[in-house]
Amino acid sequence: MTRSTIEALRQGARRRLPRLVFDYIEGGSGAEQALAANLQAMSRVALAPRLADVSRRTLGTRILGEDIALPLVLSPVALGGLAWADGERLAARAAARAGVPYTAATLSNAPLAHIARDCPRPPWFQLFVFKDRALSERLMDDALSLGCRVLVLTIDMPLLADHHRGLGHDVRPDPATALKLAWGLGRHPGWWWRHLRSRRFALGNLDGPLSAPDGIASLASWLGDQLDPSLGWSDLGWVRARWPGSLVVKGVLDADSARQAAEQGADAVVVSNHGGRQLDAARATIAALPEVVAAVGERLEVHLDGGIRSGLDILRALALGADAVHIGRPYLYGLADAGEAGVERCLAILRRELDQSLAMCGCSSIREVDARALAANGDLIDR
């Protein structure tokens, strides 16, 4: 069946994935207030249809010195290979063919070398500054040696937030719960078979937290020990001094943080609340975007992550000042539904919807989109 919307891909992923894995992709932290806020705030941004000659349209743009086919980047996702065996490599290939960047995660199942090996567009690489600074330096060196020119530094994860569904902290369930989980996994033999054939359950960029017998529990313990709550802006300067390529700071939600990132030499910031997976009372990203654009938009690029579920949402973000958007769950839905072809389908859906929205707002080019596409006086959609 051909999926025509991101929601259709989501429903396909829900049917194909074990409940534990789908909930990991879908869920947020705590009561999932920030996750809901991203979607609700995005849906209320009203746009203005305009009459203009839009017979010729272009969706391409340029970010961080790179020409891309859509104002879109695939976000880093920890354990993204759980959606589909070898899924990170497949998603990177699909992104490259679509002409957009893919960001490989430090905590990916596949090693960066495996992701980059047959990908025609070098991936971006996401980094945590761990307590073990030598490990973070080694990860940067590996990324450089593999041709990565963009480093995405995540700054909003000083420790692990509580997650009440999916692969949260309760990773040693009681026997009854364990039996229920095993039954759920057993109902998806296709998912099991692909992963058994790939034999890739480890964290490819790190030394074996998932290779231990207790798997996810070992990872949670290791990551909890390595995340650094003492991380400060001077550490961003440390990264900047060691990374010769473009530096993107992800996890900015206010003007002061954006200015700090700019002063430390960032080339772009991503307005992000970690997809609602960290601070559960965080602002919706689309609500924070105008403040960040006003503070640093003339000094560096401003990207947005969180709440994007359609091409219309991409246009909303661009109209509010974003240079590009980053997506996580949408392409994971496609990956879980149909592997590489599902990621291609996700990107095709977003392209079609963005093209339609662009035309209806009277714009012929992504570069033309600005606040004039917004409804007068910043009106919101009536609910």
CSV table of N, CA and C in Angstrom, one decimal, residues 54-139:
chain,number,residue,atom,x,y,z
A,54,VAL,N,3.1,31.4,-9.6
A,54,VAL,CA,3.9,30.3,-9.0
A,54,VAL,C,4.0,29.1,-9.9
A,55,SER,N,4.0,29.4,-11.2
A,55,SER,CA,4.1,28.3,-12.2
A,55,SER,C,5.4,27.6,-12.2
A,56,ARG,N,6.5,28.3,-11.7
A,56,ARG,CA,7.8,27.7,-11.6
A,56,ARG,C,8.2,27.8,-10.1
A,57,ARG,N,8.6,26.7,-9.5
A,57,ARG,CA,8.9,26.7,-8.1
A,57,ARG,C,10.2,25.9,-7.9
A,58,THR,N,11.0,26.4,-6.9
A,58,THR,CA,12.2,25.6,-6.5
A,58,THR,C,12.2,25.5,-5.0
A,59,LEU,N,12.5,24.3,-4.6
A,59,LEU,CA,12.5,24.0,-3.1
A,59,LEU,C,13.9,23.9,-2.5
A,60,GLY,N,14.9,24.1,-3.4
A,60,GLY,CA,16.3,24.0,-2.9
A,60,GLY,C,16.7,25.2,-2.1
A,61,THR,N,17.8,25.0,-1.3
A,61,THR,CA,18.3,26.1,-0.6
A,61,THR,C,19.8,25.8,-0.3
A,62,ARG,N,20.4,26.6,0.5
A,62,ARG,CA,21.8,26.4,0.9
A,62,ARG,C,22.0,26.6,2.4
A,63,ILE,N,22.5,25.6,3.1
A,63,ILE,CA,22.8,25.7,4.5
A,63,ILE,C,24.2,25.3,4.8
A,64,LEU,N,24.9,26.0,5.6
A,64,LEU,CA,26.2,25.7,6.1
A,64,LEU,C,27.1,25.4,4.9
A,65,GLY,N,26.9,26.3,3.8
A,65,GLY,CA,27.8,26.2,2.6
A,65,GLY,C,27.5,25.0,1.7
A,66,GLU,N,26.3,24.3,1.9
A,66,GLU,CA,26.0,23.1,1.2
A,66,GLU,C,24.7,23.3,0.5
A,67,ASP,N,24.6,23.1,-0.8
A,67,ASP,CA,23.3,23.1,-1.5
A,67,ASP,C,22.5,21.8,-1.2
A,68,ILE,N,21.3,22.0,-0.9
A,68,ILE,CA,20.4,20.9,-0.5
A,68,ILE,C,19.1,21.0,-1.3
A,69,ALA,N,18.5,19.9,-1.5
A,69,ALA,CA,17.3,19.9,-2.4
A,69,ALA,C,16.0,20.3,-1.6
A,70,LEU,N,16.0,20.2,-0.3
A,70,LEU,CA,14.9,20.6,0.5
A,70,LEU,C,15.5,21.3,1.8
A,71,PRO,N,14.8,22.2,2.4
A,71,PRO,CA,15.3,22.8,3.6
A,71,PRO,C,15.1,21.9,4.8
A,72,LEU,N,15.8,20.8,4.8
A,72,LEU,CA,15.5,19.6,5.7
A,72,LEU,C,16.7,18.8,6.0
A,73,VAL,N,16.9,18.4,7.3
A,73,VAL,CA,18.0,17.6,7.7
A,73,VAL,C,17.4,16.4,8.5
A,74,LEU,N,17.9,15.2,8.3
A,74,LEU,CA,17.5,14.1,9.2
A,74,LEU,C,18.2,14.1,10.5
A,75,SER,N,17.5,14.1,11.6
A,75,SER,CA,18.1,14.3,12.9
A,75,SER,C,18.8,13.0,13.4
A,76,PRO,N,19.7,13.2,14.3
A,76,PRO,CA,20.3,12.0,14.9
A,76,PRO,C,19.4,11.3,15.9
A,77,VAL,N,19.3,10.0,15.9
A,77,VAL,CA,18.4,9.2,16.8
A,77,VAL,C,19.2,8.1,17.4
A,78,ALA,N,19.3,8.1,18.8
A,78,ALA,CA,20.0,7.0,19.5
A,78,ALA,C,19.2,5.7,19.2
A,79,LEU,N,20.0,4.6,18.9
A,79,LEU,CA,19.4,3.3,18.6
A,79,LEU,C,18.4,3.4,17.5
A,80,GLY,N,18.7,4.2,16.5
A,80,GLY,CA,17.8,4.3,15.3
A,80,GLY,C,17.7,3.0,14.5
A,81,GLY,N,18.7,2.2,14.7
A,81,GLY,CA,18.7,0.9,13.9
A,81,GLY,C,17.6,0.0,14.4
A,82,LEU,N,17.0,0.2,15.6
A,82,LEU,CA,16.0,-0.6,16.1
A,82,LEU,C,14.7,-0.6,15.2
A,83,ALA,N,14.5,0.6,14.5
A,83,ALA,CA,13.4,0.7,13.6
A,83,ALA,C,13.4,-0.3,12.5
A,84,TRP,N,14.6,-0.6,12.0
A,84,TRP,CA,14.8,-1.5,10.8
A,84,TRP,C,16.2,-1.9,10.9
A,85,ALA,N,16.5,-3.2,10.7
A,85,ALA,CA,17.9,-3.7,10.8
A,85,ALA,C,18.8,-2.9,9.8
A,86,ASP,N,19.9,-2.4,10.3
A,86,ASP,CA,20.8,-1.6,9.5
A,86,ASP,C,20.2,-0.3,9.0
A,87,GLY,N,19.2,0.1,9.8
A,87,GLY,CA,18.3,1.2,9.3
A,87,GLY,C,19.1,2.5,9.2
A,88,GLU,N,20.1,2.8,10.0
A,88,GLU,CA,20.8,4.0,9.9
A,88,GLU,C,21.5,4.2,8.6
A,89,ARG,N,22.1,3.2,8.1
A,89,ARG,CA,22.8,3.2,6.8
A,89,ARG,C,21.7,3.4,5.7
A,90,LEU,N,20.6,2.7,5.8
A,90,LEU,CA,19.6,2.8,4.8
A,90,LEU,C,19.0,4.2,4.8
A,91,ALA,N,18.8,4.8,5.9
A,91,ALA,CA,18.2,6.2,6.0
A,91,ALA,C,19.2,7.2,5.4
A,92,ALA,N,20.5,7.0,5.7
A,92,ALA,CA,21.5,7.9,5.1
A,92,ALA,C,21.5,7.8,3.6
A,93,ARG,N,21.4,6.6,3.1
A,93,ARG,CA,21.4,6.5,1.6
A,93,ARG,C,20.2,7.2,1.0
A,94,ALA,N,19.0,7.0,1.6
A,94,ALA,CA,17.8,7.6,1.1
A,94,ALA,C,17.9,9.1,1.2
A,95,ALA,N,18.4,9.6,2.3
A,95,ALA,CA,18.6,11.1,2.4
A,95,ALA,C,19.5,11.6,1.3
A,96,ALA,N,20.6,10.9,1.1
A,96,ALA,CA,21.6,11.4,0.1
A,96,ALA,C,20.9,11.4,-1.3
A,97,ARG,N,20.1,10.4,-1.6
A,97,ARG,CA,19.5,10.4,-2.9
A,97,ARG,C,18.5,11.5,-3.1
A,98,ALA,N,17.9,11.9,-1.9
A,98,ALA,CA,16.9,13.0,-1.9
A,98,ALA,C,17.6,14.3,-1.9
A,99,GLY,N,18.9,14.4,-1.7
A,99,GLY,CA,19.6,15.6,-1.7
A,99,GLY,C,19.6,16.4,-0.4
A,100,VAL,N,19.4,15.6,0.7
A,100,VAL,CA,19.4,16.3,2.0
A,100,VAL,C,20.3,15.6,3.0
A,101,PRO,N,20.8,16.3,4.0
A,101,PRO,CA,21.8,15.7,5.0
A,101,PRO,C,21.1,14.7,5.9
A,102,TYR,N,21.9,13.8,6.3
A,102,TYR,CA,21.6,12.8,7.4
A,102,TYR,C,22.6,13.0,8.5
A,103,THR,N,22.1,13.0,9.7
A,103,THR,CA,23.0,13.2,10.9
A,103,THR,C,23.1,11.9,11.6
A,104,ALA,N,24.3,11.3,11.7
A,104,ALA,CA,24.5,10.1,12.4
A,104,ALA,C,24.7,10.4,13.9
A,105,ALA,N,24.1,9.6,14.7
A,105,ALA,CA,24.2,9.8,16.2
A,105,ALA,C,25.4,9.1,16.8
A,106,THR,N,25.9,9.7,17.9
A,106,THR,CA,26.9,9.0,18.6
A,106,THR,C,26.4,7.6,19.1
A,107,LEU,N,25.2,7.6,19.5
A,107,LEU,CA,24.6,6.3,20.1
A,107,LEU,C,23.9,5.5,19.0
A,108,SER,N,24.3,5.6,17.7
A,108,SER,CA,23.7,4.8,16.7
A,108,SER,C,24.1,3.3,16.9
A,109,ASN,N,23.3,2.4,16.3
A,109,ASN,CA,23.6,1.0,16.4
A,109,ASN,C,24.7,0.7,15.4
A,110,ALA,N,24.7,1.3,14.2
A,110,ALA,CA,25.7,1.1,13.2
A,110,ALA,C,26.9,2.1,13.5
A,111,PRO,N,28.1,1.6,13.2
A,111,PRO,CA,29.3,2.6,13.4
A,111,PRO,C,29.2,3.6,12.3
A,112,LEU,N,29.8,4.8,12.5
A,112,LEU,CA,29.8,5.8,11.5
A,112,LEU,C,30.4,5.4,10.3
A,113,ALA,N,31.5,4.6,10.4
A,113,ALA,CA,32.2,4.1,9.1
A,113,ALA,C,31.3,3.3,8.3
A,114,HIS,N,30.4,2.5,8.9
A,114,HIS,CA,29.4,1.7,8.1
A,114,HIS,C,28.4,2.6,7.5
A,115,ILE,N,27.9,3.6,8.2
A,115,ILE,CA,26.9,4.5,7.6
A,115,ILE,C,27.5,5.3,6.4
A,116,ALA,N,28.7,5.8,6.6
A,116,ALA,CA,29.4,6.6,5.6
A,116,ALA,C,29.9,5.9,4.4
A,117,ARG,N,30.1,4.6,4.5
A,117,ARG,CA,30.9,3.8,3.6
A,117,ARG,C,30.3,3.9,2.1
A,118,ASP,N,29.0,3.7,1.9
A,118,ASP,CA,28.5,3.8,0.6
A,118,ASP,C,27.5,4.9,0.4
A,119,CYS,N,27.6,5.9,1.2
A,119,CYS,CA,26.7,7.1,1.2
A,119,CYS,C,27.3,8.2,0.3
A,120,PRO,N,26.7,8.6,-0.8
A,120,PRO,CA,27.4,9.6,-1.7
A,120,PRO,C,27.5,10.9,-1.1
A,121,ARG,N,26.7,11.3,-0.1
A,121,ARG,CA,26.8,12.5,0.6
A,121,ARG,C,27.3,12.3,2.0
A,122,PRO,N,28.5,12.8,2.4
A,122,PRO,CA,29.0,12.5,3.8
A,122,PRO,C,28.0,12.9,4.8
A,123,PRO,N,27.7,12.1,5.8
A,123,PRO,CA,26.8,12.4,6.8
A,123,PRO,C,27.3,13.5,7.8
A,124,TRP,N,26.4,14.2,8.4
A,124,TRP,CA,26.8,15.0,9.6
A,124,TRP,C,26.9,14.0,10.8
A,125,PHE,N,27.6,14.5,11.8
A,125,PHE,CA,27.8,13.7,13.0
A,125,PHE,C,27.4,14.4,14.3
A,126,GLN,N,26.6,13.8,15.1
A,126,GLN,CA,26.2,14.3,16.4
A,126,GLN,C,27.1,13.9,17.5
A,127,LEU,N,27.4,14.8,18.4
A,127,LEU,CA,28.4,14.5,19.5
A,127,LEU,C,27.8,14.9,20.8
A,128,PHE,N,28.0,14.1,21.9
A,128,PHE,CA,27.9,14.4,23.3
A,128,PHE,C,29.3,14.7,23.8
A,129,VAL,N,29.5,15.7,24.6
A,129,VAL,CA,30.7,15.9,25.4
A,129,VAL,C,30.6,15.1,26.6
A,130,PHE,N,31.3,13.9,26.6
A,130,PHE,CA,31.3,13.0,27.7
A,130,PHE,C,32.2,13.4,28.8
A,131,LYS,N,32.1,12.9,30.0
A,131,LYS,CA,33.1,13.0,31.1
A,131,LYS,C,34.4,12.6,30.6
A,132,ASP,N,34.4,11.5,29.8
A,132,ASP,CA,35.7,11.0,29.2
A,132,ASP,C,35.9,11.9,28.0
A,133,ARG,N,36.7,13.0,28.1
A,133,ARG,CA,36.9,13.9,27.0
A,133,ARG,C,37.7,13.2,25.9
A,134,ALA,N,38.5,12.3,26.3
A,134,ALA,CA,39.3,11.6,25.2
A,134,ALA,C,38.4,10.8,24.3
A,135,LEU,N,37.3,10.2,24.8
A,135,LEU,CA,36.3,9.5,24.0
A,135,LEU,C,35.7,10.5,23.0
A,136,SER,N,35.3,11.7,23.5
A,136,SER,CA,34.7,12.7,22.6
A,136,SER,C,35.7,13.2,21.6
A,137,GLU,N,36.9,13.3,21.9
A,137,GLU,CA,37.9,13.7,20.9
A,137,GLU,C,38.1,12.6,19.9
A,138,ARG,N,38.1,11.4,20.3
A,138,ARG,CA,38.3,10.2,19.4
A,138,ARG,C,37.1,10.2,18.4
A,139,LEU,N,35.9,10.5,18.9
A,139,LEU,CA,34.7,10.5,18.0
A,139,LEU,C,34.8,11.6,17.0
